[in-house]
CSV table of C-alpha atoms in Angstrom, one decimal:
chain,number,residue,atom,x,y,z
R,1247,UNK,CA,-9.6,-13.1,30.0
R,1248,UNK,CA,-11.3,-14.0,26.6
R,1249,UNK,CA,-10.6,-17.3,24.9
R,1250,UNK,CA,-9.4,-15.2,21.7
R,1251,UNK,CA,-5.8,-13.8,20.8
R,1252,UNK,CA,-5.5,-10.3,20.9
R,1253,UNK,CA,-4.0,-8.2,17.2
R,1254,UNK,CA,-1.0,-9.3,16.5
R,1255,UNK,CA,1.5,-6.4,16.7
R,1256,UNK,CA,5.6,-5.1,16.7
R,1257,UNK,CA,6.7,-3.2,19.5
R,1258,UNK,CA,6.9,-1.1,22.5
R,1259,UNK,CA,3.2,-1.1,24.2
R,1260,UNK,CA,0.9,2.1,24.5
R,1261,UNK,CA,-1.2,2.7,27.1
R,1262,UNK,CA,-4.6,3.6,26.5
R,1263,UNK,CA,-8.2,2.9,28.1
R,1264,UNK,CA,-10.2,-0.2,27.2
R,1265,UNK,CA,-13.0,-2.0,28.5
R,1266,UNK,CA,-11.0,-6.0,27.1
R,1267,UNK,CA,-7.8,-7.1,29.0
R,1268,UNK,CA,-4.9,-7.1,27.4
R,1269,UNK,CA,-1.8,-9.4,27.9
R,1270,UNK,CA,0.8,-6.5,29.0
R,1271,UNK,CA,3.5,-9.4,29.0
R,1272,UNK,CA,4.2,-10.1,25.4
R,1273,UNK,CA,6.1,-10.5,22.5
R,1274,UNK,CA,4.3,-8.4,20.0
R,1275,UNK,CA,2.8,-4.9,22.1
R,1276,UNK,CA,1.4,-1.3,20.5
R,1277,UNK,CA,4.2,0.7,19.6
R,1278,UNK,CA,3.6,4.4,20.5
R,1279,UNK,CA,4.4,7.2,17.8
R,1280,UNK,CA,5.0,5.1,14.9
R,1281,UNK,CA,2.9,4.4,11.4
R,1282,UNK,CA,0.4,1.7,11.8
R,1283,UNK,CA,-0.8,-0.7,9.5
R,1284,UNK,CA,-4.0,-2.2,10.9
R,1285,UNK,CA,-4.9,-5.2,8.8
R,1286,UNK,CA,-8.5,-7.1,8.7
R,1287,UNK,CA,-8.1,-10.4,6.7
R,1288,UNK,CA,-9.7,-13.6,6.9
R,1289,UNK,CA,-5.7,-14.9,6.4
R,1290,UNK,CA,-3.8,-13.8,9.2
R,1291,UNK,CA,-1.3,-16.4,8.7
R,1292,UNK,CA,-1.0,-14.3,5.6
R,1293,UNK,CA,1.0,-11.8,7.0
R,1294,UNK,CA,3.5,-10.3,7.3
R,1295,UNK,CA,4.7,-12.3,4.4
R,1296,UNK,CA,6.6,-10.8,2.4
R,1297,UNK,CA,6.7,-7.7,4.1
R,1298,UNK,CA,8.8,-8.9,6.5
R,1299,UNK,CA,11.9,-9.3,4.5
R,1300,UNK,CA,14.2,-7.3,2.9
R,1301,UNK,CA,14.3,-3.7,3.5
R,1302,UNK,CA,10.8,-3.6,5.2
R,1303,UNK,CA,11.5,-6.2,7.2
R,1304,UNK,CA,14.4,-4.6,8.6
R,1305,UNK,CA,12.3,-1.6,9.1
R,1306,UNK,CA,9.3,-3.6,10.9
R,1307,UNK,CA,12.2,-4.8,13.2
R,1308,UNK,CA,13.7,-1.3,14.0
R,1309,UNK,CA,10.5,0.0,14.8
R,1310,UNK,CA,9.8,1.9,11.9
R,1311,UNK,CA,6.2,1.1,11.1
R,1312,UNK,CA,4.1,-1.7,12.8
R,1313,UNK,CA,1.9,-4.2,11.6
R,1314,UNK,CA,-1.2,-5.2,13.4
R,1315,UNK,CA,-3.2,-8.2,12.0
R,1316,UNK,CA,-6.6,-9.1,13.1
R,1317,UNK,CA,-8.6,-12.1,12.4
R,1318,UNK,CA,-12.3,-11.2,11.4
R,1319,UNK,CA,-13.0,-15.2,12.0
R,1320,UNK,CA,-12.7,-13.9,15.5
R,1321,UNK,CA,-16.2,-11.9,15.0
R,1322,UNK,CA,-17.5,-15.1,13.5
R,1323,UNK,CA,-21.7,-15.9,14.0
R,1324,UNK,CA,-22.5,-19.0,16.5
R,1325,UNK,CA,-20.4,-21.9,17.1
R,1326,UNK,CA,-18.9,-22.4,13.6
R,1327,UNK,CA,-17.8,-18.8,13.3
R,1328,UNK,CA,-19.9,-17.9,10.5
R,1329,UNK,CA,-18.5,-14.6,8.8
R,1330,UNK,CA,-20.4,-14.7,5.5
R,1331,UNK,CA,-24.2,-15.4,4.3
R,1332,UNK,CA,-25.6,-15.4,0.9
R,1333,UNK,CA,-26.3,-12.3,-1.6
R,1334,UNK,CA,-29.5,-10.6,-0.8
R,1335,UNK,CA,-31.9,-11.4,-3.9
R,1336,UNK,CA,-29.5,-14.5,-4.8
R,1337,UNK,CA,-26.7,-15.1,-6.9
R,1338,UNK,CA,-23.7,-16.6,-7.0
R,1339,UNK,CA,-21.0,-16.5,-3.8
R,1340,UNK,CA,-20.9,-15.0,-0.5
R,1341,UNK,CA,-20.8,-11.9,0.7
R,1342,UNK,CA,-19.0,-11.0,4.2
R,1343,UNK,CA,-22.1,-10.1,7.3
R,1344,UNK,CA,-22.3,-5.9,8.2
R,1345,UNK,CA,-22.3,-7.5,11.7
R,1346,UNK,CA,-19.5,-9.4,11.4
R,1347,UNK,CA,-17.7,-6.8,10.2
R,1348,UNK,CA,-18.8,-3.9,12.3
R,1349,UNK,CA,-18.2,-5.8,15.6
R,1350,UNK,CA,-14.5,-6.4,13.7
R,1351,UNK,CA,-14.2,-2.7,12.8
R,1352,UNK,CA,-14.8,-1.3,15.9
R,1353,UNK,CA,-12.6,-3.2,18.1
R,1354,UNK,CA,-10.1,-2.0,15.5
R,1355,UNK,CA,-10.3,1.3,15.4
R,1356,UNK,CA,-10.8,1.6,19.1
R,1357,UNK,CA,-7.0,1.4,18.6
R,1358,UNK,CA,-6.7,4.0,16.0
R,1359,UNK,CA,-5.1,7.1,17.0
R,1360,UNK,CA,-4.5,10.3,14.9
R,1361,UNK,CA,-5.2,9.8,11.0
R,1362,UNK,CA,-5.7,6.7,9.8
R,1363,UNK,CA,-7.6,6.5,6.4
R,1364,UNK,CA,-10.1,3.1,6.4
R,1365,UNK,CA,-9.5,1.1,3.4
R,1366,UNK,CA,-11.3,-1.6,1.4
R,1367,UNK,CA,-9.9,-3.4,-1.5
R,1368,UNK,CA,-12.7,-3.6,-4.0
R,1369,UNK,CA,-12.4,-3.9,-8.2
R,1370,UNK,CA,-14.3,-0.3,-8.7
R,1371,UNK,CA,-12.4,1.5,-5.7
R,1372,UNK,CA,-10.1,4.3,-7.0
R,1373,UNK,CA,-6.7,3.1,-8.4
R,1374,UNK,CA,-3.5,2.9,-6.4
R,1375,UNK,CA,-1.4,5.5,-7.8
R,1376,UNK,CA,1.8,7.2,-6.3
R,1377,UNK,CA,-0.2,10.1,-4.9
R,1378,UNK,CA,-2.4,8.1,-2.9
R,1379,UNK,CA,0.7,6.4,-1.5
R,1380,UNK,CA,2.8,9.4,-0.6
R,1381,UNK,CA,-0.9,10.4,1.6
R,1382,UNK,CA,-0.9,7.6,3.5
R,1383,UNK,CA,2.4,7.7,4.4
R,1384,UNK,CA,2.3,11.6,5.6
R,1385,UNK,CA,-0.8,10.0,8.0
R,1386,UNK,CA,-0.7,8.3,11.1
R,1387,UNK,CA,-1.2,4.7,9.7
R,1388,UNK,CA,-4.4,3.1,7.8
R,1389,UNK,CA,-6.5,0.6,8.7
R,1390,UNK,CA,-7.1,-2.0,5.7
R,1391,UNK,CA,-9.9,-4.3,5.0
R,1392,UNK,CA,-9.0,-7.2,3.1
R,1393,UNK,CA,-12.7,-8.6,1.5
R,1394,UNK,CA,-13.3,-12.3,0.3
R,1395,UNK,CA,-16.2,-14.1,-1.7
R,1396,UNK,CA,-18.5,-11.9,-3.4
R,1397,UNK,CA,-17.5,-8.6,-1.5
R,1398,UNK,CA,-18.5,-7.2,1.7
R,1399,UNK,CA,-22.3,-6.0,2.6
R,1400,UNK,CA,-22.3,-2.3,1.2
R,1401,UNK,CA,-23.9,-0.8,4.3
R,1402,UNK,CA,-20.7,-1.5,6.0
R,1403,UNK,CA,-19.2,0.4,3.3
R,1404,UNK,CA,-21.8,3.7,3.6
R,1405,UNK,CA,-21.8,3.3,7.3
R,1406,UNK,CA,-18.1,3.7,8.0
R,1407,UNK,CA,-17.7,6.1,5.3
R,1408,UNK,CA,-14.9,3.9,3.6
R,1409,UNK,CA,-12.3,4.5,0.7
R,1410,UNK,CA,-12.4,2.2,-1.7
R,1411,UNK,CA,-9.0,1.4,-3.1
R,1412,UNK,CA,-8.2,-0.6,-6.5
R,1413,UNK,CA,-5.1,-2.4,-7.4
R,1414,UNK,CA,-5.9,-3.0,-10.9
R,1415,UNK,CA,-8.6,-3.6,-13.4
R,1416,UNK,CA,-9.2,-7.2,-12.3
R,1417,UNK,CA,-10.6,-9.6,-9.3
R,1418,UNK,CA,-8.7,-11.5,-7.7
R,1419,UNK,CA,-9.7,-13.8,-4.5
R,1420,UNK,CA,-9.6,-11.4,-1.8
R,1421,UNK,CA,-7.8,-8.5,-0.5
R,1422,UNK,CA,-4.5,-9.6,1.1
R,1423,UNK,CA,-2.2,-9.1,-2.0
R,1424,UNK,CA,-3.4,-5.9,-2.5
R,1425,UNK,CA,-3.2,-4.7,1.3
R,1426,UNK,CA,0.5,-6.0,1.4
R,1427,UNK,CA,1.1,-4.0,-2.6
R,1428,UNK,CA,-0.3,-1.2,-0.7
R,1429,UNK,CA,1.6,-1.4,2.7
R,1430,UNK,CA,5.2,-1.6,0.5
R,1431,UNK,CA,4.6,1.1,-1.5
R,1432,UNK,CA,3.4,3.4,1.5
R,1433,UNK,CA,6.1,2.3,3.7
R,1434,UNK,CA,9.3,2.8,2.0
R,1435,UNK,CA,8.3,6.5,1.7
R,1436,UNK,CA,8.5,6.5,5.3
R,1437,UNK,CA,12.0,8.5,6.3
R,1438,UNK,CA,14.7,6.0,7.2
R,1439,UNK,CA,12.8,3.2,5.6
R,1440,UNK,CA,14.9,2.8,2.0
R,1441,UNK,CA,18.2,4.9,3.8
R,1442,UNK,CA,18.1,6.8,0.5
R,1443,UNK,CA,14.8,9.3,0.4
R,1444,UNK,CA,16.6,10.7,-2.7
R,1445,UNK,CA,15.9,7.2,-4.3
R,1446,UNK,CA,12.0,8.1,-3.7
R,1447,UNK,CA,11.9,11.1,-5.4
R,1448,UNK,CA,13.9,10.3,-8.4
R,1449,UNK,CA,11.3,6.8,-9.6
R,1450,UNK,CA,8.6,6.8,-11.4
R,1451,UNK,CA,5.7,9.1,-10.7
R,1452,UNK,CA,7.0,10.9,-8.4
R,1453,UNK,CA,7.3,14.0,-11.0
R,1454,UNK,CA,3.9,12.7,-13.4
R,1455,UNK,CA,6.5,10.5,-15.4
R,1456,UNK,CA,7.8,7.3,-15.4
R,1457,UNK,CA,11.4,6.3,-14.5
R,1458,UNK,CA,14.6,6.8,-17.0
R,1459,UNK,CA,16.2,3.4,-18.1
R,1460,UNK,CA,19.2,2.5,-15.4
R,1461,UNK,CA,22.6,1.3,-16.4
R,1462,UNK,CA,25.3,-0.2,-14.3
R,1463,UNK,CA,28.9,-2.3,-15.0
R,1464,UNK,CA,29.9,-4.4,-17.4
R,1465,UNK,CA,30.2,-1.3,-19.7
R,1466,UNK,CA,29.9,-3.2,-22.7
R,1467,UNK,CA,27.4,-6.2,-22.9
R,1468,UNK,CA,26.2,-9.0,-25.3
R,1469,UNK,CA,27.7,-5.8,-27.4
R,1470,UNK,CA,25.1,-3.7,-25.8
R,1471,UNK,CA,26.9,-0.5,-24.5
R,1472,UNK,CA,25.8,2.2,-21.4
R,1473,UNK,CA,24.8,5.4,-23.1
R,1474,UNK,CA,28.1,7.5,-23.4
R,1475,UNK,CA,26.4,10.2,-21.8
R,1476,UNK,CA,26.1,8.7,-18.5
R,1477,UNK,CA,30.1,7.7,-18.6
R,1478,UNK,CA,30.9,11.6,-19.3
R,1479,UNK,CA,30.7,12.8,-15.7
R,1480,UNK,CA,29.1,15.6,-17.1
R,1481,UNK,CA,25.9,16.1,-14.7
R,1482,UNK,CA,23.7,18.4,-16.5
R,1483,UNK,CA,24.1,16.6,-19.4
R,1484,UNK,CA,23.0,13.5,-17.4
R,1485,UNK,CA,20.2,15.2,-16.1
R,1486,UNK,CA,18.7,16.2,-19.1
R,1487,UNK,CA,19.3,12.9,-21.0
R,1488,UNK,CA,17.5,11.1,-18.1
R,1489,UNK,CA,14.6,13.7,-18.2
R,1490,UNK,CA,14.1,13.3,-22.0
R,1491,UNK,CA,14.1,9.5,-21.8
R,1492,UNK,CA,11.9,9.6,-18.7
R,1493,UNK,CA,9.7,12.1,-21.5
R,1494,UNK,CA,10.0,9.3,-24.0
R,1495,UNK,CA,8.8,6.7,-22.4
R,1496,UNK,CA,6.0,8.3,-20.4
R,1497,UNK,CA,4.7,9.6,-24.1
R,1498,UNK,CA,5.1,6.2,-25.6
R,1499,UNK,CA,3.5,3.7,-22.8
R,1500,UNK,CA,1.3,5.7,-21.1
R,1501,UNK,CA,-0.6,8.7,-22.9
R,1502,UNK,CA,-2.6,9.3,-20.1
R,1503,UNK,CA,0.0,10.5,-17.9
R,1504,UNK,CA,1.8,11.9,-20.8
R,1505,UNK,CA,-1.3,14.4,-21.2
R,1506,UNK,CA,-2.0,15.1,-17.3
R,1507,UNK,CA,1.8,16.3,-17.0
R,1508,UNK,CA,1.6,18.7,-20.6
R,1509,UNK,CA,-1.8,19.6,-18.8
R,1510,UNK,CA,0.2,20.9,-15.5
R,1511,UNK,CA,3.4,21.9,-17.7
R,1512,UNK,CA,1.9,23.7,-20.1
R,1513,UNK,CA,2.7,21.7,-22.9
R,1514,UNK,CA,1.4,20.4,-25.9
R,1515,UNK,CA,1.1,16.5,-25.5
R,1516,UNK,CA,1.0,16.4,-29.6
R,1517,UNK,CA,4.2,18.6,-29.3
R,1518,UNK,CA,7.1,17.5,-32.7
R,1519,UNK,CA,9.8,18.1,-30.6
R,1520,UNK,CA,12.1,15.4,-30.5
R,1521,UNK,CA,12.2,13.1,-27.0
C-alpha cells in the first residue's frame, strides 16, 4: 500500500483495472453512472466547501453528482514535495512543474470514463457563459485543474490538449473559486438537482437574455407596489410583460448580448420599438 491517500470521493465504488491498490473498505468510493467532478487543487481542504450545502449538497448526498478531489502536493519533487520552480527566463512568481502536473493528470484521468472535458482556469481562457455550462452538464463529468502562482508550465497545456476556461476579466490567487463557480452552475442543470428544471430554463441566458425582475408578497412595499400585471392571472399577458422586461434589461446592461440575440432573431438591435 502507498503512504498517500487515495481521491477523495462520494459513493457507491466502480470496478475498474489499475496497477495502485485501492482501499475497497471506505467511506468515500467511485460512484458508477453518475457526473463527475474531478478536481486538482493545491487546497483540498478547499472542498467541497460550499458546494456541499444547500441544494447541491443535498444532491452530492443523494448521489447525484460526485466530487473527487486530488492533491497535486501528492506528485510533489523530493522530500519537501516541491510542486513549483521558477519562470523560465526569470521573473516574478512561480510557475507549477509539467512533471508535477503530468504525473498528477494521469493518475486522474486513469479514472475518467466517457466525456469528460479537461479544464484549466487561466485569466485568457474563454469565458464562462451559460452555454458552456449546459455542455458540461450533457457530459460525463470534467476534470478541473485549479492553477496557483504564476500559472502552470504551458507544455502541460499543449500536451493535454486543455480548455482554458475564464471566470472573469481578472486574476485572482488560484483556481479553486472558479472550479467550485463552475461545478454550481453545471450541476444544478443536472435533472433532479434544483427539483424544478422549469426553473433552469426560465433564468437568465438560457434564451440569449437576461432574467425578468421577480416579485413576491407583501403586495405593497415601502409604497413600492408588484406590477398589476402579474396580480391579473392573466398568463399571456404575464408572459409577454416578462419577455419585454427581460428585452429591456438585456438592451440596457448588456449590448453585447442584446446584438447576438437581434443577430439570431432577426432583429434590429437599434430597433424604436418600445421595451
Amino acid at each position: 500500500m502507498t503512504d498517500t491517500p487515495p481521491p477523495r470521493a462520494l459513493g457507491r465504488k466502480t470496478i475498474r483495472p489499475t496497477l495502485q491498490p485501492q482501499e475497497l473498505m471506505t467511506d468515500t468510493p467511485d460512484l458508477a453512472g453518475v457526473w463527475t467532478a474531478q478536481v486538482l487543487t493545491l487546497l483540498p481542504d478547499a472542498f467541497p466547501g460550499i458546494l456541499g450545502d444547500s441544494l447541491l449538497g443535498r444532491a452530492l448526498k443523494d448521489d447525484l453528482w460526485q466530487l473527487k478531489v486530488t492533491d497535486l502536493r501528492r506528485f510533489g519533487i523530493g522530500k519537501h514535495r516541491n510542486v513549483d520552480d521558477t519562470p523560465a527566463g526569470g521573473g516574478a512568481g512561480m510557475v507549477l512543474r509539467a512533471d508535477v502536473l503530468e504525473a498528477a493528470l494521469r493518475e486522474v484521468r486513469s479514472g475518467a470514463r466517457g466525456h469528460m472535458p479537461l479544464i484549466y482556469f487561466s485569466p485568457r481562457g474563454r469565458p464562462m457563459t451559460q452555454s458552456l455550462m449546459q455542455k458540461l452538464s450533457q457530459a460525463d463529468g470534467v476534470t478541473l485543474l485549479c492553477g496557483r502562482f504564476e500559472g502552470i508550465d504551458e507544455r502541460v497545456i499543449e500536451h493535454f490538449d486543455m480548455i482554458e476556461v475564464s471566470l472573469g476579466d481578472f486574476v485572482m490567487t488560484g483556481g479553486e473559486i472558479a472550479a467550485m463557480a463552475l461545478i454550481d452552475a453545471t450541476v444544478r442543470l443536472i435533472p433532479r438537482v434544483l427539483g424544478n428544471q422549469a426553473s433552469t430554463e426560465e433564468e437568465s441566458f438560457s434564451d440569449g437574455l437576461l432574467e425578468h425582475p421577480h416579485y413576491t408578497k407583501p403586495a405593497d412595499w415601502h409604497g413600492r407596489t408588484i406590477p398589476g400585471v402579474l396580480l391579473s392571472g392573466h398568463h399571456a399577458n404575464i408572459t409577454d410583460w416578462r419577455r419585454a422586461q427581460a428585452e429591456r434589461l438585456t438592451k440596457e446592461r448588456r449590448p453585447d448580448l442584446w446584438r447576438a440575440y437581434c443577430a439570431q432573431h432577426g432583429r434590429d438591435p437599434d430597433e424604436d420599438q418600445e421595451l
